[in-house]
Tab-separated table of C-alpha atoms in Angstrom:
chain	number	residue	atom	x	y	z
A	1	UNK	CA	0.664	0.172	0.557
A	2	UNK	CA	1.333	3.449	-0.923
A	3	UNK	CA	2.130	5.420	2.287
A	4	UNK	CA	0.234	8.868	2.926
A	5	UNK	CA	2.343	11.910	1.672
A	6	UNK	CA	2.359	14.057	4.664
A	7	UNK	CA	1.230	18.090	4.315
A	8	UNK	CA	2.041	20.830	5.575
A	9	UNK	CA	-0.977	20.337	8.404
A	10	UNK	CA	0.469	16.133	8.697
A	11	UNK	CA	3.964	16.870	9.260
A	12	UNK	CA	5.026	15.729	12.710
A	13	UNK	CA	7.198	18.575	13.469
A	14	UNK	CA	7.653	17.886	17.585
A	15	UNK	CA	9.936	14.661	17.999
A	16	UNK	CA	9.106	13.014	13.639
A	17	UNK	CA	11.438	10.116	14.858
A	18	UNK	CA	8.241	9.191	16.610
A	19	UNK	CA	6.028	10.174	13.264
A	20	UNK	CA	4.638	6.867	10.274
A	21	UNK	CA	3.044	7.592	7.047
A	22	UNK	CA	2.426	4.438	6.545
A	23	UNK	CA	-0.499	2.984	5.352
A	24	UNK	CA	0.022	-0.401	7.464
A	25	UNK	CA	-0.120	1.527	10.958
A	26	UNK	CA	-2.413	3.623	10.517
A	27	UNK	CA	-5.372	0.840	9.481
A	28	UNK	CA	-3.782	-0.635	12.462
A	29	UNK	CA	-4.087	1.457	14.896
A	30	UNK	CA	-7.867	2.325	13.488
A	31	UNK	CA	-9.088	-1.441	13.595
A	32	UNK	CA	-7.961	-1.538	17.311
A	33	UNK	CA	-9.748	1.289	18.489
A	34	UNK	CA	-13.469	2.065	19.499
A	35	UNK	CA	-13.678	5.364	20.180
A	36	UNK	CA	-12.322	8.759	18.149
A	37	UNK	CA	-12.491	11.836	19.057
A	38	UNK	CA	-14.234	13.973	16.683
A	39	UNK	CA	-12.796	18.045	16.303
A	40	UNK	CA	-15.139	20.171	14.052
A	41	UNK	CA	-15.694	23.711	14.733
A	42	UNK	CA	-18.902	25.023	15.573
A	43	UNK	CA	-18.874	29.463	15.058
A	44	UNK	CA	-15.123	29.705	16.104
A	45	UNK	CA	-15.518	27.174	19.253
A	46	UNK	CA	-13.644	23.927	18.313
A	47	UNK	CA	-15.995	20.526	19.798
A	48	UNK	CA	-13.889	17.005	20.568
A	49	UNK	CA	-17.324	14.682	20.525
A	50	UNK	CA	-16.518	10.684	21.484
A	51	UNK	CA	-17.946	8.620	18.510
A	52	UNK	CA	-17.531	5.074	17.931
A	53	UNK	CA	-16.264	4.991	13.964
A	54	UNK	CA	-15.230	2.598	11.660
A	55	UNK	CA	-12.949	2.043	8.788
A	56	UNK	CA	-14.016	0.619	5.896
A	57	UNK	CA	-10.688	0.236	2.791
A	58	UNK	CA	-9.306	3.461	2.860
A	59	UNK	CA	-12.731	5.816	4.311
A	60	UNK	CA	-13.664	6.494	7.681
A	61	UNK	CA	-17.186	6.163	8.657
A	62	UNK	CA	-18.868	8.030	11.845
A	63	UNK	CA	-22.732	8.257	12.720
A	64	UNK	CA	-25.107	8.747	14.616
A	65	UNK	CA	-28.810	10.818	15.190
A	66	UNK	CA	-29.831	13.388	13.309
A	67	UNK	CA	-29.741	15.937	16.191
A	68	UNK	CA	-26.606	15.985	17.464
A	69	UNK	CA	-24.218	19.215	17.159
A	70	UNK	CA	-21.386	17.386	15.074
A	71	UNK	CA	-23.125	16.007	12.828
A	72	UNK	CA	-25.549	18.332	11.809
A	73	UNK	CA	-22.109	20.915	12.104
A	74	UNK	CA	-20.139	17.829	9.298
A	75	UNK	CA	-23.012	17.209	6.997
A	76	UNK	CA	-21.612	20.729	5.775
A	77	UNK	CA	-18.730	19.308	4.885
A	78	UNK	CA	-17.221	21.309	7.224
A	79	UNK	CA	-13.073	20.426	7.652
A	80	UNK	CA	-12.953	17.848	10.371
A	81	UNK	CA	-10.190	15.235	12.658
A	82	UNK	CA	-10.913	12.813	14.065
A	83	UNK	CA	-7.908	11.161	16.127
A	84	UNK	CA	-7.700	7.617	17.741
A	85	UNK	CA	-4.735	6.895	20.744
A	86	UNK	CA	-4.407	3.895	22.417
A	87	UNK	CA	-3.420	4.424	25.029
A	88	UNK	CA	0.122	1.254	26.172
A	89	UNK	CA	1.479	2.328	28.880
A	90	UNK	CA	2.834	4.787	32.202
A	91	UNK	CA	6.494	5.785	31.254
A	92	UNK	CA	7.707	6.067	34.839
A	93	UNK	CA	11.679	7.815	34.562
A	94	UNK	CA	13.801	8.974	37.008
A	95	UNK	CA	13.361	12.391	36.488
A	96	UNK	CA	9.749	13.931	36.834
A	97	UNK	CA	10.960	15.432	33.887
A	98	UNK	CA	11.367	12.513	31.586
A	99	UNK	CA	7.610	11.014	32.487
A	100	UNK	CA	5.408	9.791	29.133
A	101	UNK	CA	3.851	7.635	28.166
A	102	UNK	CA	3.029	4.906	25.665
A	103	UNK	CA	0.573	4.986	23.078
A	104	UNK	CA	-0.090	4.453	19.389
A	105	UNK	CA	-2.826	7.949	17.817
A	106	UNK	CA	-3.795	8.724	14.492
A	107	UNK	CA	-4.474	12.491	13.558
A	108	UNK	CA	-6.649	12.529	10.493
A	109	UNK	CA	-7.730	15.368	8.611
A	110	UNK	CA	-10.097	16.427	5.538
A	111	UNK	CA	-14.218	16.224	4.452
A	112	UNK	CA	-16.492	14.440	5.724
A	113	UNK	CA	-19.419	13.601	3.356
A	114	UNK	CA	-22.855	12.166	3.958
A	115	UNK	CA	-23.801	8.777	2.716
A	116	UNK	CA	-27.247	8.853	1.008
A	117	UNK	CA	-27.408	5.374	-0.148
A	118	UNK	CA	-29.257	2.943	1.850
A	119	UNK	CA	-26.898	-0.244	0.729
A	120	UNK	CA	-23.520	2.100	1.525
A	121	UNK	CA	-25.442	2.034	4.805
A	122	UNK	CA	-25.972	-1.202	5.828
A	123	UNK	CA	-23.405	-2.452	4.810
A	124	UNK	CA	-21.154	0.024	6.662
A	125	UNK	CA	-23.325	0.065	10.090
A	126	UNK	CA	-22.927	-4.115	9.635
A	127	UNK	CA	-18.995	-3.682	9.522
A	128	UNK	CA	-19.307	-1.268	12.564
A	129	UNK	CA	-20.689	-4.293	14.590
A	130	UNK	CA	-18.676	-6.167	13.484
A	131	UNK	CA	-15.559	-3.882	14.406
A	132	UNK	CA	-16.486	-3.793	17.587
A	133	UNK	CA	-17.461	-7.201	18.269
A	134	UNK	CA	-15.977	-9.709	15.655
A	135	UNK	CA	-18.984	-12.060	15.372
A	136	UNK	CA	-21.526	-10.270	16.472
A	137	UNK	CA	-23.035	-8.937	13.165
A	138	UNK	CA	-24.383	-12.623	12.223
A	139	UNK	CA	-26.113	-12.542	15.623
A	140	UNK	CA	-27.600	-8.864	16.174
A	141	UNK	CA	-31.276	-7.893	13.851
A	142	UNK	CA	-30.400	-6.334	11.347
A	143	UNK	CA	-31.072	-2.523	10.842
A	144	UNK	CA	-34.731	-1.383	9.227
A	145	UNK	CA	-35.580	0.893	6.619
A	146	UNK	CA	-36.419	3.519	9.255
A	147	UNK	CA	-33.561	2.589	11.218
A	148	UNK	CA	-31.145	3.402	8.728
A	149	UNK	CA	-33.158	6.430	6.784
A	150	UNK	CA	-33.095	7.580	10.973
A	151	UNK	CA	-29.113	6.975	11.569
A	152	UNK	CA	-27.222	9.503	9.512
A	153	UNK	CA	-23.940	8.424	8.275
A	154	UNK	CA	-20.965	10.057	7.101
A	155	UNK	CA	-17.736	9.998	5.548
A	156	UNK	CA	-14.324	11.240	6.274
A	157	UNK	CA	-11.969	9.518	3.080
A	158	UNK	CA	-8.448	9.114	4.688
A	159	UNK	CA	-6.403	11.352	2.520
A	160	UNK	CA	-4.195	13.071	4.810
A	161	UNK	CA	-3.141	11.256	7.939
A	162	UNK	CA	-0.628	10.938	10.055
A	163	UNK	CA	0.137	7.751	13.157
A	164	UNK	CA	2.603	9.351	16.117
A	165	UNK	CA	3.715	6.229	18.907
A	166	UNK	CA	6.041	6.061	21.323
A	167	UNK	CA	7.080	2.264	22.655
A	168	UNK	CA	9.984	0.736	25.039
A	169	UNK	CA	11.637	2.476	28.416
A	170	UNK	CA	12.203	5.673	29.908
A	171	UNK	CA	15.135	8.021	28.317
A	172	UNK	CA	16.744	9.545	31.780
A	173	UNK	CA	19.596	11.695	31.334
A	174	UNK	CA	23.367	9.464	32.104
A	175	UNK	CA	23.296	12.340	35.113
A	176	UNK	CA	20.195	11.317	35.985
A	177	UNK	CA	21.475	7.228	36.080
A	178	UNK	CA	22.376	7.485	39.388
A	179	UNK	CA	19.028	8.179	41.250
A	180	UNK	CA	17.789	6.210	43.372
A	181	UNK	CA	14.490	5.609	41.582
A	182	UNK	CA	12.681	2.177	40.252
A	183	UNK	CA	12.656	3.468	36.659
A	184	UNK	CA	10.386	1.939	34.042
A	185	UNK	CA	7.427	1.303	32.198
A	186	UNK	CA	3.508	0.525	33.255
A	187	UNK	CA	2.242	-1.653	30.275
A	188	UNK	CA	-1.710	-0.679	30.652
A	189	UNK	CA	-3.900	-1.937	28.295
A	190	UNK	CA	-7.947	-2.033	27.630
A	191	UNK	CA	-9.568	-5.310	29.469
A	192	UNK	CA	-12.940	-7.178	29.316
A	193	UNK	CA	-14.742	-8.378	32.350
A	194	UNK	CA	-17.084	-11.669	32.187
A	195	UNK	CA	-20.122	-10.204	29.963
A	196	UNK	CA	-23.369	-9.531	31.634
A	197	UNK	CA	-26.232	-10.312	30.428
A	198	UNK	CA	-29.856	-8.370	30.387
A	199	UNK	CA	-31.629	-10.897	31.640
A	200	UNK	CA	-34.348	-11.613	29.111
A	201	UNK	CA	-35.663	-13.422	26.465
A	202	UNK	CA	-32.533	-15.519	24.883
A	203	UNK	CA	-29.637	-13.451	28.095
A	204	UNK	CA	-30.892	-15.986	30.084
A	205	UNK	CA	-28.797	-18.521	28.256
A	206	UNK	CA	-24.580	-18.499	28.203
A	207	UNK	CA	-22.833	-15.618	26.896
A	208	UNK	CA	-21.588	-16.015	23.458
A	209	UNK	CA	-18.075	-16.798	22.403
A	210	UNK	CA	-17.318	-13.660	21.264
A	211	UNK	CA	-18.851	-11.949	24.551
A	212	UNK	CA	-16.917	-14.668	26.775
A	213	UNK	CA	-13.771	-14.433	25.398
A	214	UNK	CA	-13.998	-10.013	23.943
A	215	UNK	CA	-10.176	-9.245	23.934
A	216	UNK	CA	-9.776	-5.696	21.591
A	217	UNK	CA	-5.796	-5.625	21.426
A	218	UNK	CA	-3.808	-8.915	20.327
A	219	UNK	CA	-1.686	-9.245	23.897
A	220	UNK	CA	-4.606	-8.585	26.108
A	221	UNK	CA	-6.341	-11.769	27.385
A	222	UNK	CA	-10.349	-11.832	26.955
A	223	UNK	CA	-12.108	-12.853	30.135
A	224	UNK	CA	-10.993	-10.656	33.215
A	225	UNK	CA	-11.049	-10.599	36.864
B	1	UNK	CA	-19.800	22.511	44.942
B	2	UNK	CA	-21.978	24.717	42.924
B	3	UNK	CA	-22.994	22.758	39.514
B	4	UNK	CA	-21.862	24.303	35.921
B	5	UNK	CA	-24.464	26.602	34.345
B	6	UNK	CA	-25.539	25.196	31.452
B	7	UNK	CA	-24.729	27.658	28.414
B	8	UNK	CA	-25.428	27.565	24.756
B	9	UNK	CA	-22.163	25.783	24.140
B	10	UNK	CA	-22.397	23.161	27.031
B	11	UNK	CA	-25.968	22.576	27.230
B	12	UNK	CA	-26.107	18.496	26.049
B	13	UNK	CA	-29.779	18.433	23.426
B	14	UNK	CA	-28.928	15.177	21.745
B	15	UNK	CA	-30.567	12.255	24.935
B	16	UNK	CA	-30.739	15.448	27.552
B	17	UNK	CA	-30.770	12.489	29.946
B	18	UNK	CA	-27.245	11.083	29.355
B	19	UNK	CA	-26.433	14.878	31.071
B	20	UNK	CA	-25.033	15.718	33.966
B	21	UNK	CA	-23.026	19.472	35.234
B	22	UNK	CA	-22.210	18.867	38.972
B	23	UNK	CA	-18.784	19.694	39.299
B	24	UNK	CA	-18.263	16.310	41.467
B	25	UNK	CA	-19.141	14.889	38.880
B	26	UNK	CA	-16.712	16.232	36.484
B	27	UNK	CA	-14.029	16.062	38.742
B	28	UNK	CA	-14.243	12.202	38.963
B	29	UNK	CA	-14.359	12.282	35.544
B	30	UNK	CA	-11.288	14.271	34.816
B	31	UNK	CA	-9.260	12.139	37.903
B	32	UNK	CA	-9.636	8.717	36.747
B	33	UNK	CA	-8.946	9.420	32.803
B	34	UNK	CA	-4.669	9.892	32.048
B	35	UNK	CA	-5.879	11.650	28.203
B	36	UNK	CA	-7.343	14.767	27.165
B	37	UNK	CA	-7.502	14.753	23.690
B	38	UNK	CA	-7.296	18.944	23.322
B	39	UNK	CA	-9.209	20.391	20.123
B	40	UNK	CA	-7.553	23.914	18.685
B	41	UNK	CA	-7.998	25.766	15.955
B	42	UNK	CA	-5.021	27.189	13.063
B	43	UNK	CA	-5.308	28.764	10.275
B	44	UNK	CA	-9.692	27.453	9.199
B	45	UNK	CA	-8.987	23.729	10.341
B	46	UNK	CA	-9.158	21.965	13.342
B	47	UNK	CA	-6.451	20.037	15.078
B	48	UNK	CA	-7.420	17.445	18.062
B	49	UNK	CA	-4.277	15.951	20.001
B	50	UNK	CA	-4.105	13.484	23.031
B	51	UNK	CA	-1.899	14.865	26.126
B	52	UNK	CA	-1.907	14.334	29.651
B	53	UNK	CA	-3.474	16.544	32.073
B	54	UNK	CA	-3.916	16.436	35.884
B	55	UNK	CA	-6.773	19.546	37.392
B	56	UNK	CA	-5.680	20.919	40.217
B	57	UNK	CA	-9.154	22.556	41.990
B	58	UNK	CA	-10.916	23.907	39.382
B	59	UNK	CA	-8.301	24.599	36.578
B	60	UNK	CA	-7.103	21.795	34.554
B	61	UNK	CA	-3.163	22.043	33.368
B	62	UNK	CA	-1.861	21.227	29.514
B	63	UNK	CA	1.739	21.276	29.749
B	64	UNK	CA	4.759	20.243	26.840
B	65	UNK	CA	7.245	21.573	24.698
B	66	UNK	CA	7.314	25.059	22.996
B	67	UNK	CA	7.624	23.058	20.091
B	68	UNK	CA	4.400	21.763	19.833
B	69	UNK	CA	1.639	22.898	17.304
B	70	UNK	CA	-0.828	22.610	20.208
B	71	UNK	CA	0.731	24.957	22.339
B	72	UNK	CA	2.145	26.975	20.610
B	73	UNK	CA	-1.097	28.035	18.787
B	74	UNK	CA	-3.159	28.069	22.137
B	75	UNK	CA	-0.652	30.234	24.070
B	76	UNK	CA	-2.258	32.629	22.022
B	77	UNK	CA	-4.951	31.972	23.811
B	78	UNK	CA	-7.851	30.676	21.852
B	79	UNK	CA	-10.273	29.225	22.494
B	80	UNK	CA	-9.692	25.218	22.658
B	81	UNK	CA	-12.229	22.385	23.744
B	82	UNK	CA	-10.760	19.747	26.427
B	83	UNK	CA	-12.580	16.380	26.152
B	84	UNK	CA	-12.467	13.202	28.346
B	85	UNK	CA	-13.474	10.357	27.714
B	86	UNK	CA	-13.519	6.717	29.737
B	87	UNK	CA	-14.970	3.897	28.237
B	88	UNK	CA	-16.882	1.635	30.385
B	89	UNK	CA	-18.718	-1.025	28.520
B	90	UNK	CA	-19.613	-2.765	25.186
B	91	UNK	CA	-23.431	-2.832	24.924
B	92	UNK	CA	-25.025	-5.149	22.651
B	93	UNK	CA	-28.816	-4.822	21.658
B	94	UNK	CA	-30.059	-7.355	20.263
B	95	UNK	CA	-30.820	-5.109	17.524
B	96	UNK	CA	-28.064	-3.013	15.523
B	97	UNK	CA	-29.535	-0.374	16.268
B	98	UNK	CA	-29.727	-0.124	19.621
B	99	UNK	CA	-26.113	-1.040	20.061
B	100	UNK	CA	-24.749	1.322	22.178
B	101	UNK	CA	-21.296	1.891	24.438
B	102	UNK	CA	-21.132	2.535	28.977
B	103	UNK	CA	-18.940	5.575	28.833
B	104	UNK	CA	-18.777	9.135	30.912
B	105	UNK	CA	-17.032	12.448	28.535
B	106	UNK	CA	-16.468	15.282	30.188
B	107	UNK	CA	-15.815	18.563	27.595
B	108	UNK	CA	-14.978	21.640	28.613
B	109	UNK	CA	-14.639	24.206	26.709
B	110	UNK	CA	-12.331	28.008	27.561
B	111	UNK	CA	-9.252	29.964	27.419
B	112	UNK	CA	-6.088	28.886	28.278
B	113	UNK	CA	-3.341	30.821	29.496
B	114	UNK	CA	-0.079	30.182	29.945
B	115	UNK	CA	1.648	29.588	32.692
B	116	UNK	CA	5.270	31.530	33.640
B	117	UNK	CA	5.580	31.346	38.301
B	118	UNK	CA	7.561	29.057	38.417
B	119	UNK	CA	6.715	27.662	42.007
B	120	UNK	CA	3.316	26.878	40.457
B	121	UNK	CA	4.685	24.779	37.351
B	122	UNK	CA	6.791	23.148	40.027
B	123	UNK	CA	3.935	22.135	42.208
B	124	UNK	CA	1.905	21.006	39.100
B	125	UNK	CA	3.695	19.193	37.834
B	126	UNK	CA	4.055	17.290	40.511
B	127	UNK	CA	0.242	16.527	40.879
B	128	UNK	CA	1.320	15.726	37.282
B	129	UNK	CA	2.971	12.869	37.597
B	130	UNK	CA	0.884	12.207	40.952
B	131	UNK	CA	-2.252	11.587	38.810
B	132	UNK	CA	-0.840	9.291	36.253
B	133	UNK	CA	0.799	7.553	39.125
B	134	UNK	CA	-0.424	8.470	42.747
B	135	UNK	CA	2.751	7.338	44.464
B	136	UNK	CA	5.319	8.495	41.957
B	137	UNK	CA	5.947	11.709	42.590
B	138	UNK	CA	7.750	10.930	46.178
B	139	UNK	CA	10.082	9.151	44.181
B	140	UNK	CA	11.635	11.123	41.115
B	141	UNK	CA	13.648	13.502	40.913
B	142	UNK	CA	12.232	17.315	40.372
B	143	UNK	CA	12.231	19.028	37.545
B	144	UNK	CA	15.216	21.540	37.783
B	145	UNK	CA	15.415	25.660	36.005
B	146	UNK	CA	16.031	24.306	32.999
B	147	UNK	CA	13.519	21.853	32.389
B	148	UNK	CA	10.479	24.493	34.098
B	149	UNK	CA	11.705	27.059	31.694
B	150	UNK	CA	11.917	24.514	28.971
B	151	UNK	CA	8.098	23.136	30.173
B	152	UNK	CA	5.412	24.773	28.982
B	153	UNK	CA	2.289	24.771	31.276
B	154	UNK	CA	-1.074	25.525	30.295
B	155	UNK	CA	-3.848	26.309	32.135
B	156	UNK	CA	-7.498	26.324	31.503
B	157	UNK	CA	-10.754	27.236	33.918
B	158	UNK	CA	-13.153	24.805	34.613
B	159	UNK	CA	-15.741	27.318	34.107
B	160	UNK	CA	-17.560	25.659	31.241
B	161	UNK	CA	-17.786	21.928	31.255
B	162	UNK	CA	-20.425	19.399	30.896
B	163	UNK	CA	-20.807	15.451	30.968
B	164	UNK	CA	-22.404	13.096	28.888
B	165	UNK	CA	-22.874	9.373	29.622
B	166	UNK	CA	-24.797	6.078	29.432
B	167	UNK	CA	-24.598	2.951	31.870
B	168	UNK	CA	-26.547	-0.040	32.350
B	169	UNK	CA	-28.001	-2.637	30.444
B	170	UNK	CA	-29.475	-1.986	26.360
B	171	UNK	CA	-32.558	-0.838	25.191
B	172	UNK	CA	-34.017	-2.485	22.389
B	173	UNK	CA	-37.408	-1.948	21.302
B	174	UNK	CA	-39.846	-4.353	22.740
B	175	UNK	CA	-41.313	-5.617	19.473
B	176	UNK	CA	-37.162	-6.788	19.173
B	177	UNK	CA	-37.564	-9.172	22.585
B	178	UNK	CA	-38.510	-11.958	20.592
B	179	UNK	CA	-35.345	-12.071	19.022
B	180	UNK	CA	-32.857	-15.223	19.518
B	181	UNK	CA	-29.952	-13.677	20.452
B	182	UNK	CA	-28.010	-12.667	23.847
B	183	UNK	CA	-27.965	-9.088	24.656
B	184	UNK	CA	-26.137	-7.427	27.631
B	185	UNK	CA	-23.254	-5.221	28.362
B	186	UNK	CA	-19.517	-6.697	28.022
B	187	UNK	CA	-17.558	-4.436	30.218
B	188	UNK	CA	-14.712	-2.487	29.782
B	189	UNK	CA	-11.179	-1.077	31.870
B	190	UNK	CA	-7.838	-0.162	31.522
B	191	UNK	CA	-6.058	-2.399	33.598
B	192	UNK	CA	-2.208	-2.820	34.308
B	193	UNK	CA	-0.124	-5.653	33.685
B	194	UNK	CA	3.148	-6.372	35.934
B	195	UNK	CA	5.473	-3.771	35.228
B	196	UNK	CA	9.020	-4.004	33.371
B	197	UNK	CA	11.824	-2.552	35.398
B	198	UNK	CA	14.648	-0.964	32.417
B	199	UNK	CA	17.307	-3.757	33.961
B	200	UNK	CA	19.996	-0.487	34.850
B	201	UNK	CA	20.437	1.553	38.369
B	202	UNK	CA	17.700	1.508	41.097
B	203	UNK	CA	15.381	-1.419	38.170
B	204	UNK	CA	17.365	-4.137	39.050
B	205	UNK	CA	15.425	-4.026	41.992
B	206	UNK	CA	11.616	-4.787	43.349
B	207	UNK	CA	9.266	-2.615	41.378
B	208	UNK	CA	7.504	0.027	43.725
B	209	UNK	CA	4.098	-0.784	44.943
B	210	UNK	CA	2.738	2.418	43.044
B	211	UNK	CA	4.042	0.722	40.101
B	212	UNK	CA	3.004	-3.463	40.479
B	213	UNK	CA	-0.333	-2.170	42.359
B	214	UNK	CA	-1.026	0.217	39.642
B	215	UNK	CA	-5.270	0.386	39.165
B	216	UNK	CA	-6.931	2.943	37.212
B	217	UNK	CA	-10.176	2.607	37.747
B	218	UNK	CA	-12.249	2.267	41.600
B	219	UNK	CA	-12.533	-1.568	40.689
B	220	UNK	CA	-10.497	-2.533	38.418
B	221	UNK	CA	-7.592	-4.921	39.526
B	222	UNK	CA	-3.790	-4.467	40.080
B	223	UNK	CA	-1.341	-6.669	38.162
B	224	UNK	CA	-3.341	-8.761	35.396
B	225	UNK	CA	-1.913	-11.724	33.670
């Protein structure tokens, strides 16, 4: 796949060694994430709203109610920024100054367009359920015509995107190495606990494997304590 | 504590029953979170950048390098939006349409001002380390004069803020209750695994309790698998 070409707006200037522009890394972070923080301008005021999303090929899809400020603003095809951040760990250095976090984040810039085609909407809503809980779309009752009409869907093409990430141990200054404090990383990951059925209808039966074994990141276990 | 007065900009219009404006809830979410997504406008383009932060009383502090686009833009005291989102679970309804997430998010709007006073900066940097890893600030080497000078600190007063949250089981439509799919919630939380020392100096000794027992949310265990 062709890498993203850094633009004046997506080029990472601060700590450029932490930047990535290859499409594989952008896709992998978007596919692991569950929430995007969407930035848009209404009046002169920036707003940042968390929302679910799904990537299909080179398009990021956002959806929601027609009543939301975000969707009402974005349907006018104004500039948008979608940021997805995965937190991988806390970096404890010997100096307070070099404390940091291990993370992977994608910033996507562009204009969103509204999707009107019902077939495309249905396909994307299935993909969205499947992105959040792989295996679920086969069990859920698909959207009907009213629900398709009622739900707005916006498409943000992945044209301008960049990744910033940090991994590994702390980077202390040489003169701090004798400071008598433990230094290293506390790994963090988003993990699932045992699913809680709503106790109605089919939920009186056992939860399906995609719920009991839910794991978001490759190295995070399924059921928690 | 006095609640926040909803403004035209912070009043939650979509699903207002999910809104909160009390200061205790705003503080609790900010204090549990680790990353804020900061929205600002540069040119006509909104940017959303993840960053650490700390709340002290009724001020949200952001910090970073003088080279960052975010801090260079915000020091001009332009309008900013800081959003902190905690993801608590995936909500699996019988219909694809009613799939949702359980979450708690805070949106803060305002103008950031740069903090120049060295004593205030030192106090806030200690509070920041303590916010991320309670107990750590006593062990880390505090910032020296050069580091204090080099690091920019911005203060965003908590004047305009609102919370949106969802909790509990799915809300299926009555006519979907006989659909033969399990429905319920997969709880999610950010959890720590065993800390990884960098193997140098004091890190050849055992990791401190604040690292081995790290837990972010009240009900998430410390050491993971």
